[in-house]
Coordinates of C-alpha atoms and ligand atoms in Angstrom, one line a residue:
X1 CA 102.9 89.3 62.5
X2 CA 102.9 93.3 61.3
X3 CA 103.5 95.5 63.8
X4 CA 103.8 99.2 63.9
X5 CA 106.1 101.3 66.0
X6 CA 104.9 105.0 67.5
X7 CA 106.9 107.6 69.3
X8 CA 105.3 109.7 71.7
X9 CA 101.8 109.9 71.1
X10 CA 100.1 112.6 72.4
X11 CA 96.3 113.2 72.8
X12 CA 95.5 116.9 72.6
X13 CA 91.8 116.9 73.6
X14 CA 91.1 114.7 76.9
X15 CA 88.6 114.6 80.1
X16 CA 90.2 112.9 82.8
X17 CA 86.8 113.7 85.0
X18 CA 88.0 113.7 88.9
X19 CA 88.0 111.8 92.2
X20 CA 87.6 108.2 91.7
X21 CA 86.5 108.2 88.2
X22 CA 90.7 110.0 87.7
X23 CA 92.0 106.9 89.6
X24 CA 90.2 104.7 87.2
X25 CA 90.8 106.4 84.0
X26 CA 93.8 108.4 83.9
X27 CA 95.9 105.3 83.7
X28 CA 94.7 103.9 80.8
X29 CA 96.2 107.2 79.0
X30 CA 99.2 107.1 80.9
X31 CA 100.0 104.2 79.6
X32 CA 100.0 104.0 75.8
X33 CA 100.5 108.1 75.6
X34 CA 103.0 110.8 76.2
X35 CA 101.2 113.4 77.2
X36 CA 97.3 114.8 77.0
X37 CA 95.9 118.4 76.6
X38 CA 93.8 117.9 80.1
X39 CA 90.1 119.4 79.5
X40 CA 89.0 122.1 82.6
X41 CA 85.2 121.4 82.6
X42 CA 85.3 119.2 86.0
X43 CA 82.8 121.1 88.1
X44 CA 83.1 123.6 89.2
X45 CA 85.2 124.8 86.3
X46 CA 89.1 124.6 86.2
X47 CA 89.4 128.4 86.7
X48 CA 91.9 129.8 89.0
X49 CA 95.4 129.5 89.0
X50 CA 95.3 127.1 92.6
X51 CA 92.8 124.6 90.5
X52 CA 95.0 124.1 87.7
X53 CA 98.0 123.3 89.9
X54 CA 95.8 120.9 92.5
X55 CA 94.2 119.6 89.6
X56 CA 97.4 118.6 87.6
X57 CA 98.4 117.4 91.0
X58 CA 96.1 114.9 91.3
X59 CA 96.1 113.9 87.7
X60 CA 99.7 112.7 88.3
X61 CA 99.2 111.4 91.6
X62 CA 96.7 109.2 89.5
X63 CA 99.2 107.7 87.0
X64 CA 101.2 105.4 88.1
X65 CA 104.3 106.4 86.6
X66 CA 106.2 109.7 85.5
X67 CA 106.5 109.0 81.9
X68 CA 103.4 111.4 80.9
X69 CA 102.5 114.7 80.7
X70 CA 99.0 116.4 82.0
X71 CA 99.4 119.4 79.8
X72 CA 96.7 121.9 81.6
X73 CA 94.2 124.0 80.7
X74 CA 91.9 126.8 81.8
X75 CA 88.1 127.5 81.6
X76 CA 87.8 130.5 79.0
X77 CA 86.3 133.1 80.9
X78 CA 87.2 136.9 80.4
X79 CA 90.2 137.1 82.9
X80 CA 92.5 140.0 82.7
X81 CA 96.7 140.3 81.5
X82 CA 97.6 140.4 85.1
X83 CA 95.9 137.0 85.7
X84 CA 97.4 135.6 82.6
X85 CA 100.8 136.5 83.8
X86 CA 100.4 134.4 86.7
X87 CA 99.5 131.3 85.0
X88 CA 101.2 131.7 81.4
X89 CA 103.6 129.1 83.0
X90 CA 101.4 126.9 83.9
X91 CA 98.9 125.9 81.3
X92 CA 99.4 125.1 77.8
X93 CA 96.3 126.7 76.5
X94 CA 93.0 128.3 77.6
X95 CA 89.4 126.1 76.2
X96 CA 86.6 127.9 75.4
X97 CA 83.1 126.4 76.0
X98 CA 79.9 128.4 74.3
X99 CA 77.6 129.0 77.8
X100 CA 75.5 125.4 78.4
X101 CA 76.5 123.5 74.7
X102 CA 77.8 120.7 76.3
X103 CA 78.6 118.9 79.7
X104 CA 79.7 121.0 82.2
X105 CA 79.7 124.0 80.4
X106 CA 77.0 126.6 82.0
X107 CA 80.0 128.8 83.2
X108 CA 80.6 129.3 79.5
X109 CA 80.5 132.2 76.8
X110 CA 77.3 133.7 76.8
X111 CA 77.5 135.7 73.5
X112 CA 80.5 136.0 71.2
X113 CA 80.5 139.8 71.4
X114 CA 84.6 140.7 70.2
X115 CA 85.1 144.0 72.2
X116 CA 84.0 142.1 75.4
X117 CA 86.4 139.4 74.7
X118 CA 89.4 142.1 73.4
X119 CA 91.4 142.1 76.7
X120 CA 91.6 139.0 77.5
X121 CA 92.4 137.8 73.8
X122 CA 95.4 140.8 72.8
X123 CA 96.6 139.4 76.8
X124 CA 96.7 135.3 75.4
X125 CA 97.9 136.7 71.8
X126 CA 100.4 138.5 73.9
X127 CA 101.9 135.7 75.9
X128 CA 101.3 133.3 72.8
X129 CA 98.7 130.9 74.9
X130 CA 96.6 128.9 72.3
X131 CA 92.6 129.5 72.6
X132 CA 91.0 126.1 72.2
X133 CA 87.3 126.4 71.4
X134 CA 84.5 123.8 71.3
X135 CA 82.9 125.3 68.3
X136 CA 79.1 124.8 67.9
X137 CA 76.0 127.4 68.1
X138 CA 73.0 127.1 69.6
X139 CA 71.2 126.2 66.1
X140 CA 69.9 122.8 64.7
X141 CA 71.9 119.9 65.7
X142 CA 73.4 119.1 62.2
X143 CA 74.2 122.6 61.6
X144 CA 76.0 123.6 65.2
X145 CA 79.4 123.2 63.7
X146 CA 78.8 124.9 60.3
X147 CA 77.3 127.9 61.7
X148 CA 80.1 128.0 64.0
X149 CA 82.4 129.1 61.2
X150 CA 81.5 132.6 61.2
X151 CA 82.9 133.3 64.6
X152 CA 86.2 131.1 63.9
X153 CA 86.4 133.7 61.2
X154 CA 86.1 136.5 63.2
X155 CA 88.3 135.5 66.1
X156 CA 91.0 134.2 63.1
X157 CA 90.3 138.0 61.4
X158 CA 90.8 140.3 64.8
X159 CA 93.2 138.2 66.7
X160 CA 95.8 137.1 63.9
X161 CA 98.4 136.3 66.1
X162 CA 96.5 134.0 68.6
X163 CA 96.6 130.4 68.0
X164 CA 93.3 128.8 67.8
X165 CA 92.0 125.7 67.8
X166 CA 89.1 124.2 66.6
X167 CA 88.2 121.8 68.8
X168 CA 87.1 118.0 67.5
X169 CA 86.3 119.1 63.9
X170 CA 83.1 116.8 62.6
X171 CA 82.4 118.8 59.6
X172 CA 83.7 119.8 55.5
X173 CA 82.4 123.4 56.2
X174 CA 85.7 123.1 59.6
X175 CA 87.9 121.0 57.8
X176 CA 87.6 124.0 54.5
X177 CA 88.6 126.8 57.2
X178 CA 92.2 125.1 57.7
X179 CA 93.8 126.8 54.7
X180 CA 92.0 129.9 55.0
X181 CA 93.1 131.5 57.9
X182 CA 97.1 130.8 59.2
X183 CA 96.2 131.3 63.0
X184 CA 93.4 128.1 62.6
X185 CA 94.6 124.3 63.5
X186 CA 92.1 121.4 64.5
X187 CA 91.8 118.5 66.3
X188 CA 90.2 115.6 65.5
X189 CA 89.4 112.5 67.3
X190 CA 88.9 109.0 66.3
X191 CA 85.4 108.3 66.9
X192 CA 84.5 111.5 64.1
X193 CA 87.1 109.3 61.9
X194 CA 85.2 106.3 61.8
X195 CA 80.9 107.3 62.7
X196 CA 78.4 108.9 60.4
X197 CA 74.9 109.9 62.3
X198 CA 73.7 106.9 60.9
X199 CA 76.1 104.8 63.1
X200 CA 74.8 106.8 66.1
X201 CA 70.5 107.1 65.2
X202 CA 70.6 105.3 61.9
X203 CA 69.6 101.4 63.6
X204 CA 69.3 101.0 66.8
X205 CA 70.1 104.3 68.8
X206 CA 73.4 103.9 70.1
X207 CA 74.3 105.5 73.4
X208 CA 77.9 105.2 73.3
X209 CA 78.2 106.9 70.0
X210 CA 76.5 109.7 71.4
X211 CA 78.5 113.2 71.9
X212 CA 79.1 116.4 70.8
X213 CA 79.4 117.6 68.0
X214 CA 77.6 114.9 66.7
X215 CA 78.8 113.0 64.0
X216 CA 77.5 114.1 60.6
X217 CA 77.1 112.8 57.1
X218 CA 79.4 110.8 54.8
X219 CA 81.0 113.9 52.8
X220 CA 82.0 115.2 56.6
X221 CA 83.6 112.1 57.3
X222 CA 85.5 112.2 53.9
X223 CA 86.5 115.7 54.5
X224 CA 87.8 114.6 57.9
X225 CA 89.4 111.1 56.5
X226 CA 91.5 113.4 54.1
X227 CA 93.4 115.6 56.3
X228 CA 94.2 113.3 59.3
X229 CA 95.2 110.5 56.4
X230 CA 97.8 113.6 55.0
X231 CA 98.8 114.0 58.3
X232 CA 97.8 117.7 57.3
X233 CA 100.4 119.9 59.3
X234 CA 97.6 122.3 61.1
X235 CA 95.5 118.7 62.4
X236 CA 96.4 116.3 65.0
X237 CA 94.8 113.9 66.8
X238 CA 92.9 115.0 69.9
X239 CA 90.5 111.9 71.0
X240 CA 87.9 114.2 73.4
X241 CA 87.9 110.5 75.0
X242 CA 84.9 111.2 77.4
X243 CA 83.6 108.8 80.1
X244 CA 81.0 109.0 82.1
X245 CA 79.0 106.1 83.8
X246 CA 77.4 103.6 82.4
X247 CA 74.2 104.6 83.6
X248 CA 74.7 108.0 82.6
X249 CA 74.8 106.7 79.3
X250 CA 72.0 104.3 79.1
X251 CA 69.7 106.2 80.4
X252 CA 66.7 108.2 80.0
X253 CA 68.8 111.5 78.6
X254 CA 72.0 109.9 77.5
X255 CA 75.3 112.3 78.4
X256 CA 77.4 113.2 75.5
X257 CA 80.9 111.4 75.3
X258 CA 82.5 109.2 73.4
X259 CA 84.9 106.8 75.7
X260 CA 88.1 105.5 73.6
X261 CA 91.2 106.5 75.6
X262 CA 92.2 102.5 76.0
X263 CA 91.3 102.0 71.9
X264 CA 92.0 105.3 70.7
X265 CA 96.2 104.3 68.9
X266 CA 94.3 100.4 67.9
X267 CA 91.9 102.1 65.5
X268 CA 94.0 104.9 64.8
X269 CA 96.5 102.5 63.4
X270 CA 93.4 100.2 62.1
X271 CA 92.3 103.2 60.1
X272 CA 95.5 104.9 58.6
X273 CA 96.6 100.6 57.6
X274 CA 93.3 100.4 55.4
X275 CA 94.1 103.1 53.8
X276 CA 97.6 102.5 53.2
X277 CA 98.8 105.6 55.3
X278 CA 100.2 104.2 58.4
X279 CA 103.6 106.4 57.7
X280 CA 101.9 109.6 58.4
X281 CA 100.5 108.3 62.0
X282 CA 103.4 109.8 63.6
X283 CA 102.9 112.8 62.6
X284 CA 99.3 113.2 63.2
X285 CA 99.0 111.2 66.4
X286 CA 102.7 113.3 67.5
X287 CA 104.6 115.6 65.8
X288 CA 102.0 118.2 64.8
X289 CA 101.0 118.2 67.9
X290 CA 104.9 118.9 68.9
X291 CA 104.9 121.6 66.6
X292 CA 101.9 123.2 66.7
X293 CA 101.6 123.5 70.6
X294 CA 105.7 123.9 70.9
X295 CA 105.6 120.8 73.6
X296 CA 108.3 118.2 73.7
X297 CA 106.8 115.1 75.1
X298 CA 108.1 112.4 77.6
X299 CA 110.2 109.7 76.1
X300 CA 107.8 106.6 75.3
X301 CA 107.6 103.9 72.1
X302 CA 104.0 102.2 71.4
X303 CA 104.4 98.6 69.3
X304 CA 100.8 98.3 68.1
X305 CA 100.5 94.6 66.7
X306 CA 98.4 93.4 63.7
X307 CA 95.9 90.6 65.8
X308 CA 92.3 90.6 66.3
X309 CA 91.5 92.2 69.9
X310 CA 88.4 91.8 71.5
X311 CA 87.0 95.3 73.4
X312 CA 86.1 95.0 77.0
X313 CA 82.8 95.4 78.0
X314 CA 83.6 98.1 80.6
X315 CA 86.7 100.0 82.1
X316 CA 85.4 100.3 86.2
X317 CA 82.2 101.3 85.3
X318 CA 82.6 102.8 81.6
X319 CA 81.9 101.6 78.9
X320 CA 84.0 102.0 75.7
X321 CA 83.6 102.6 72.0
X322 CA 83.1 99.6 70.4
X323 CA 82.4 97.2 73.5
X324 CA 82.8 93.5 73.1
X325 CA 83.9 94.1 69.1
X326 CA 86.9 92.9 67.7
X327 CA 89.2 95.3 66.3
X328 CA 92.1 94.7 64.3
X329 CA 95.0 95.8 66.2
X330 CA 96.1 95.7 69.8
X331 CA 99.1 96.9 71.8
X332 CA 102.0 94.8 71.5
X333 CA 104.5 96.5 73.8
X334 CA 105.4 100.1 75.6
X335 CA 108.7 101.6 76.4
Ligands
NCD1 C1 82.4 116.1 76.6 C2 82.3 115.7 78.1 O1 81.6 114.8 78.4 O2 82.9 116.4 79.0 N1 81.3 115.5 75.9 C3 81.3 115.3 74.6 O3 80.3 114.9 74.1 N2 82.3 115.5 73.8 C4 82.5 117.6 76.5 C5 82.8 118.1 75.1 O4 84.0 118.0 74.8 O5 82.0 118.5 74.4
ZN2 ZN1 85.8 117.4 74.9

């Protein structure tokens, strides 16, 4: 039987939700990763110093063991250096949400006006806290992300010494920006590795491939296949592993998010074995990660095994990616 050994995975882009929906979810992570870069848009927002400690409290009170890592993060909003100083210890980066692009995000950025944002952006540069931004206009569907580049550019251009992250990358016109700028890393998470629209709209619609950004066309894909395949040092995995339930999603107005965390190191090992690439996992589902964020994860070793494994139907009241399918690899053991 093949199997393949991982160290430490870590998934920097996850929603762990809150309340019962935690309880339910946050183990699943817990298990098969290291650590997770914890997403603040519960509601309201994760914005205060005393949310993101009682937060990360009850993230780990929901795991039940001590071998991972909520790493935490604040809602963007235009605090001041004072602020920062107080939490600089506390949370590994800060996310930025445009104001009402996606769920949970009204309390976002209104307009992307640079001299408003100055203070708080010199502050993060300052105390090296990485801005992670979910990067899509207001603008037609497909064209969100593109049209999103300018202001990438023009944080990347004024703030050169702030890291900043491009949050689940879905397009060439993201994946192109990588090389331009130094300051500019990206995450990308598995569904965007393996959907086109057409696996979301193309047949029958398909609720549970439904999120934002949406998935785009078959060069994006490409674009995206060749820099998580090289392991590409500025990319790493970040699964934006989204849940919410079931009837949220088949519904009458579907909620965006895609819900993978208990398949998310199966088809990233099914994907980088098809294409003969399963050496530079580590790096892209760990080590970039490691270096890019300066973390140093807990102690853990995934042995994913090469069998058919069927996808439950639902995880308490979610339902995953890829429900009832077989996929070709499943966890073999974790230590
Ligand atoms: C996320 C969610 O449900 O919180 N939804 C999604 O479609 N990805 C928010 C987000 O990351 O955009
Ligand atoms: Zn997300």
């Amino acid at each position: 039987m093949k199997t393949h050994t991982l160290l430490m995975p870590l998934d920097m882009h996850l929603h762990l939700r809150d309340g019962v929906m935690l309880e339910n979810i946050a183990p699943l992570t817990a298990f098969t990763y290291s650590g997770a870069l914890i997403m603040p848009n519960l509601v309201p927002p994760v914005d205060t110093l005393a949310a993101v400690r009682s937060y990360k409290e009850r993230i780990i009170s929901a795991v039940p063991n001590d071998y991972f890592e909520p790493f935490m993060t604040l809602f963007y909003k235009n605090y001041d250096k004072a602020f920062l100083e107080s939490v600089v210890d506390e949370i590994t980066a800060i996310k930025l949400y445009p104001a009402g692009i996606t769920t949970n995000s009204e309390g976002g950025v209104e307009s992307f006006n640079i001299e408003e944002m100055r203070t708080t952006l010199e502050a993060m540069s300052d105390l090296e806290i990485p801005l992670c931004v979910h990067g899509e206009t207001d603008g037609f569907v497909m064209d969100r992300e593109a049209e999103f580049m300018s202001i990438y550019e023009l944080l990347a251009q004024n703030f050169p010494n702030l890291k900043i992250v491009m949050e689940h990358i879905t397009t060439k016109a993201a994946v192109d920006m990588l090389d331009k700028y130094p300051n500019l890393y990206a995450t990308i998470t598995v569904h965007h590795l393996l959907l086109t629209l057409d696996d979301v709209i193309g047949g029958m619609m398909m609720p549970h491939h439904f999120c934002k950004p949406i998935a785009k066309r078959p060069e994006d894909l490409d674009a995206l296949l060749s820099v998580a395949l090289e392991a590409h040092p500025k990319v790493m995995f970040g699964s934006d592993s989204a849940p919410h339930p079931q009837h949220k999603k088949e519904s009458c107005g579907c909620a965006a998010g895609v819900f993978t965390a208990p398949i998310s190191l199966q088809l990233l090992t099914e994907i980088f074995e098809q294409f003969d690439k399963l050496d530079n996992l580590q790096a892209f589902v760990s080590d970039n990660a490691q270096n890019i964020y300066g973390i140093c994860p807990e102690f853990k070793e995934i042995t994913l095994e090469k069998r058919p494994f069927v996808v439950p139907q639902n995880y308490s009241g979610v339902v995953p990616m890829y429900a009832g399918e077989t996929i070709g690899w499943a966890i073999e053991s974790v230590d």
